[in-house]
mmCIF file of C-alpha atoms in Angstrom:
data_model
loop_
_atom_site.group_PDB
_atom_site.id
_atom_site.type_symbol
_atom_site.label_atom_id
_atom_site.label_comp_id
_atom_site.label_asym_id
_atom_site.label_seq_id
_atom_site.Cartn_x
_atom_site.Cartn_y
_atom_site.Cartn_z
ATOM 1 C CA UNK L 1 -98.795 52.545 -48.927
ATOM 2 C CA UNK L 2 -95.345 52.642 -47.377
ATOM 3 C CA UNK L 3 -92.795 54.396 -49.563
ATOM 4 C CA UNK L 4 -89.768 54.475 -47.277
ATOM 5 C CA UNK L 5 -88.500 52.458 -44.392
ATOM 6 C CA UNK L 6 -85.576 52.853 -42.045
ATOM 7 C CA UNK L 7 -84.510 50.084 -39.695
ATOM 8 C CA UNK L 8 -81.974 50.000 -36.916
ATOM 9 C CA UNK L 9 -81.339 47.067 -34.632
ATOM 10 C CA UNK L 10 -80.191 46.858 -31.064
ATOM 11 C CA UNK L 11 -79.417 43.471 -29.573
ATOM 12 C CA UNK L 12 -81.770 41.565 -31.840
ATOM 13 C CA UNK L 13 -84.550 44.178 -31.491
ATOM 14 C CA UNK L 14 -85.356 46.372 -34.456
ATOM 15 C CA UNK L 15 -86.997 49.759 -34.723
ATOM 16 C CA UNK L 16 -88.618 50.508 -38.057
ATOM 17 C CA UNK L 17 -89.726 53.923 -39.280
ATOM 18 C CA UNK L 18 -92.130 53.776 -42.193
ATOM 19 C CA UNK L 19 -93.136 56.824 -44.215
ATOM 20 C CA UNK L 20 -96.399 56.902 -46.123
ATOM 21 C CA UNK L 21 -97.001 58.598 -49.449
ATOM 22 C CA UNK L 22 -99.463 60.992 -47.745
ATOM 23 C CA UNK L 23 -96.781 62.020 -45.241
ATOM 24 C CA UNK L 24 -94.320 62.740 -48.041
ATOM 25 C CA UNK L 25 -96.943 64.708 -49.959
ATOM 26 C CA UNK L 26 -97.877 66.702 -46.847
ATOM 27 C CA UNK L 27 -94.226 67.566 -46.271
ATOM 28 C CA UNK L 28 -93.992 69.297 -49.656
ATOM 29 C CA UNK L 29 -96.834 71.640 -48.682
ATOM 30 C CA UNK L 30 -94.915 73.275 -45.844
ATOM 31 C CA UNK L 31 -92.382 76.088 -45.957
ATOM 32 C CA UNK L 32 -88.676 75.265 -45.865
ATOM 33 C CA UNK L 33 -88.545 76.514 -42.268
ATOM 34 C CA UNK L 34 -91.406 74.193 -41.270
ATOM 35 C CA UNK L 35 -89.808 71.296 -43.159
ATOM 36 C CA UNK L 36 -86.581 71.917 -41.263
ATOM 37 C CA UNK L 37 -88.456 71.825 -37.924
ATOM 38 C CA UNK L 38 -90.143 68.555 -38.942
ATOM 39 C CA UNK L 39 -86.851 66.979 -40.018
ATOM 40 C CA UNK L 40 -85.103 68.151 -36.842
ATOM 41 C CA UNK L 41 -87.824 66.625 -34.663
ATOM 42 C CA UNK L 42 -87.646 63.323 -36.541
ATOM 43 C CA UNK L 43 -83.842 63.292 -36.256
ATOM 44 C CA UNK L 44 -84.088 63.823 -32.479
ATOM 45 C CA UNK L 45 -86.638 61.005 -32.203
ATOM 46 C CA UNK L 46 -84.436 58.703 -34.308
ATOM 47 C CA UNK L 47 -81.388 59.536 -32.205
ATOM 48 C CA UNK L 48 -83.311 58.834 -28.992
ATOM 49 C CA UNK L 49 -84.405 55.452 -30.313
ATOM 50 C CA UNK L 50 -80.874 54.587 -31.440
ATOM 51 C CA UNK L 51 -79.733 55.395 -27.891
ATOM 52 C CA UNK L 52 -82.554 53.229 -26.520
ATOM 53 C CA UNK L 53 -84.064 56.332 -24.865
ATOM 54 C CA UNK L 54 -87.734 55.496 -25.320
ATOM 55 C CA UNK L 55 -88.691 57.778 -22.432
ATOM 56 C CA UNK L 56 -87.718 60.731 -24.652
ATOM 57 C CA UNK L 57 -89.845 59.311 -27.449
ATOM 58 C CA UNK L 58 -92.954 58.891 -25.315
ATOM 59 C CA UNK L 59 -92.454 62.268 -23.666
ATOM 60 C CA UNK L 60 -93.117 63.815 -27.091
ATOM 61 C CA UNK L 61 -95.994 61.559 -28.141
ATOM 62 C CA UNK L 62 -99.638 61.949 -27.174
ATOM 63 C CA UNK L 63 -101.808 58.886 -27.581
ATOM 64 C CA UNK L 64 -105.177 59.643 -29.121
ATOM 65 C CA UNK L 65 -108.178 58.376 -27.199
ATOM 66 C CA UNK L 66 -109.995 56.845 -30.132
ATOM 67 C CA UNK L 67 -108.193 54.400 -32.411
ATOM 68 C CA UNK L 68 -108.925 54.650 -36.114
ATOM 69 C CA UNK L 69 -110.336 51.137 -36.114
ATOM 70 C CA UNK L 70 -110.210 48.234 -33.708
ATOM 71 C CA UNK L 71 -107.557 46.523 -35.834
ATOM 72 C CA UNK L 72 -105.013 49.287 -36.195
ATOM 73 C CA UNK L 73 -101.913 50.071 -34.180
ATOM 74 C CA UNK L 74 -101.974 52.786 -31.544
ATOM 75 C CA UNK L 75 -102.405 56.241 -33.032
ATOM 76 C CA UNK L 76 -100.264 59.066 -31.670
ATOM 77 C CA UNK L 77 -99.626 62.751 -32.247
ATOM 78 C CA UNK L 78 -96.048 63.991 -32.269
ATOM 79 C CA UNK L 79 -95.780 67.700 -31.529
ATOM 80 C CA UNK L 80 -93.266 69.361 -33.842
ATOM 81 C CA UNK L 81 -94.140 72.946 -32.864
ATOM 82 C CA UNK L 82 -97.136 74.563 -31.198
ATOM 83 C CA UNK L 83 -98.920 74.538 -34.547
ATOM 84 C CA UNK L 84 -97.395 71.548 -36.418
ATOM 85 C CA UNK L 85 -98.303 67.942 -35.586
ATOM 86 C CA UNK L 86 -97.374 64.555 -37.020
ATOM 87 C CA UNK L 87 -99.940 61.758 -36.884
ATOM 88 C CA UNK L 88 -98.376 58.329 -36.619
ATOM 89 C CA UNK L 89 -98.934 54.720 -35.701
ATOM 90 C CA UNK L 90 -96.701 53.168 -33.069
ATOM 91 C CA UNK L 91 -96.640 49.436 -32.608
ATOM 92 C CA UNK L 92 -94.593 47.414 -30.151
ATOM 93 C CA UNK L 93 -94.475 43.891 -31.552
ATOM 94 C CA UNK L 94 -92.995 41.564 -28.910
ATOM 95 C CA UNK L 95 -93.555 38.456 -31.036
ATOM 96 C CA UNK L 96 -91.135 39.655 -33.722
ATOM 97 C CA UNK L 97 -89.099 41.747 -31.251
ATOM 98 C CA UNK L 98 -89.571 45.019 -33.095
ATOM 99 C CA UNK L 99 -91.081 48.458 -32.754
ATOM 100 C CA UNK L 100 -92.688 50.132 -35.752
ATOM 101 C CA UNK L 101 -93.446 53.825 -36.197
ATOM 102 C CA UNK L 102 -95.466 54.696 -39.294
ATOM 103 C CA UNK L 103 -95.558 58.387 -40.180
ATOM 104 C CA UNK L 104 -99.048 58.974 -41.569
ATOM 105 C CA UNK L 105 -99.707 62.685 -42.000
ATOM 106 C CA UNK L 106 -98.445 66.151 -41.046
ATOM 107 C CA UNK L 107 -100.920 68.902 -40.295
ATOM 108 C CA UNK L 108 -101.488 72.154 -38.516
ATOM 109 C CA UNK L 109 -103.083 71.818 -35.110
ATOM 110 C CA UNK L 110 -106.288 73.531 -36.253
ATOM 111 C CA UNK L 111 -106.717 70.922 -39.056
ATOM 112 C CA UNK L 112 -106.152 67.808 -36.971
ATOM 113 C CA UNK L 113 -109.843 66.844 -36.713
ATOM 114 C CA UNK L 114 -110.293 67.005 -40.488
ATOM 115 C CA UNK L 115 -107.140 64.948 -41.088
ATOM 116 C CA UNK L 116 -108.206 62.352 -38.504
ATOM 117 C CA UNK L 117 -111.599 62.052 -40.174
ATOM 118 C CA UNK L 118 -109.885 61.498 -43.506
ATOM 119 C CA UNK L 119 -107.622 58.823 -41.994
ATOM 120 C CA UNK L 120 -110.582 57.023 -40.452
ATOM 121 C CA UNK L 121 -112.449 57.006 -43.759
ATOM 122 C CA UNK L 122 -109.391 55.796 -45.630
ATOM 123 C CA UNK L 123 -108.696 52.927 -43.228
ATOM 124 C CA UNK L 124 -112.360 51.971 -43.112
ATOM 125 C CA UNK L 125 -112.465 51.812 -46.915
ATOM 126 C CA UNK L 126 -109.253 49.781 -46.970
ATOM 127 C CA UNK L 127 -110.748 47.252 -44.537
ATOM 128 C CA UNK L 128 -113.932 46.994 -46.601
ATOM 129 C CA UNK L 129 -111.869 46.295 -49.715
ATOM 130 C CA UNK L 130 -109.884 43.600 -47.886
ATOM 131 C CA UNK L 131 -113.112 41.943 -46.696
ATOM 132 C CA UNK L 132 -114.515 42.021 -50.235
ATOM 133 C CA UNK L 133 -111.323 40.475 -51.605
ATOM 134 C CA UNK L 134 -111.499 37.660 -49.043
ATOM 135 C CA UNK L 135 -115.171 37.037 -49.852
ATOM 136 C CA UNK L 136 -114.439 36.978 -53.597
ATOM 137 C CA UNK L 137 -111.604 34.478 -53.117
ATOM 138 C CA UNK L 138 -113.824 32.086 -51.127
#
């Protein structure tokens, strides 16, 4: 579920940042100092995008080798600090001339495998529910 969205456009192209409920919940679990580091990193990323400096953006993102599912956008890790990471989807949609970054979760580096497993299970369950809904409609 997306609870917040920020959009900025440049010459007919838009960049959308979506924030999930899980991301917002995770944020409340960190100290004020950690929250400040997270917000500062996101502000720098937003500023880079507004300046059309996507090289800065991708310099700070690490693409994960295994996607959550074959139907999801590319999954990345954004390094906030040595120990804090943000898991996000990044999608470049040339058909609608937009880029979408969905902030999924925040975690400590040593918890990233557990959080990824949880994301996989959640998206798998969501897809199963969508398939069931389609089958029930038909």
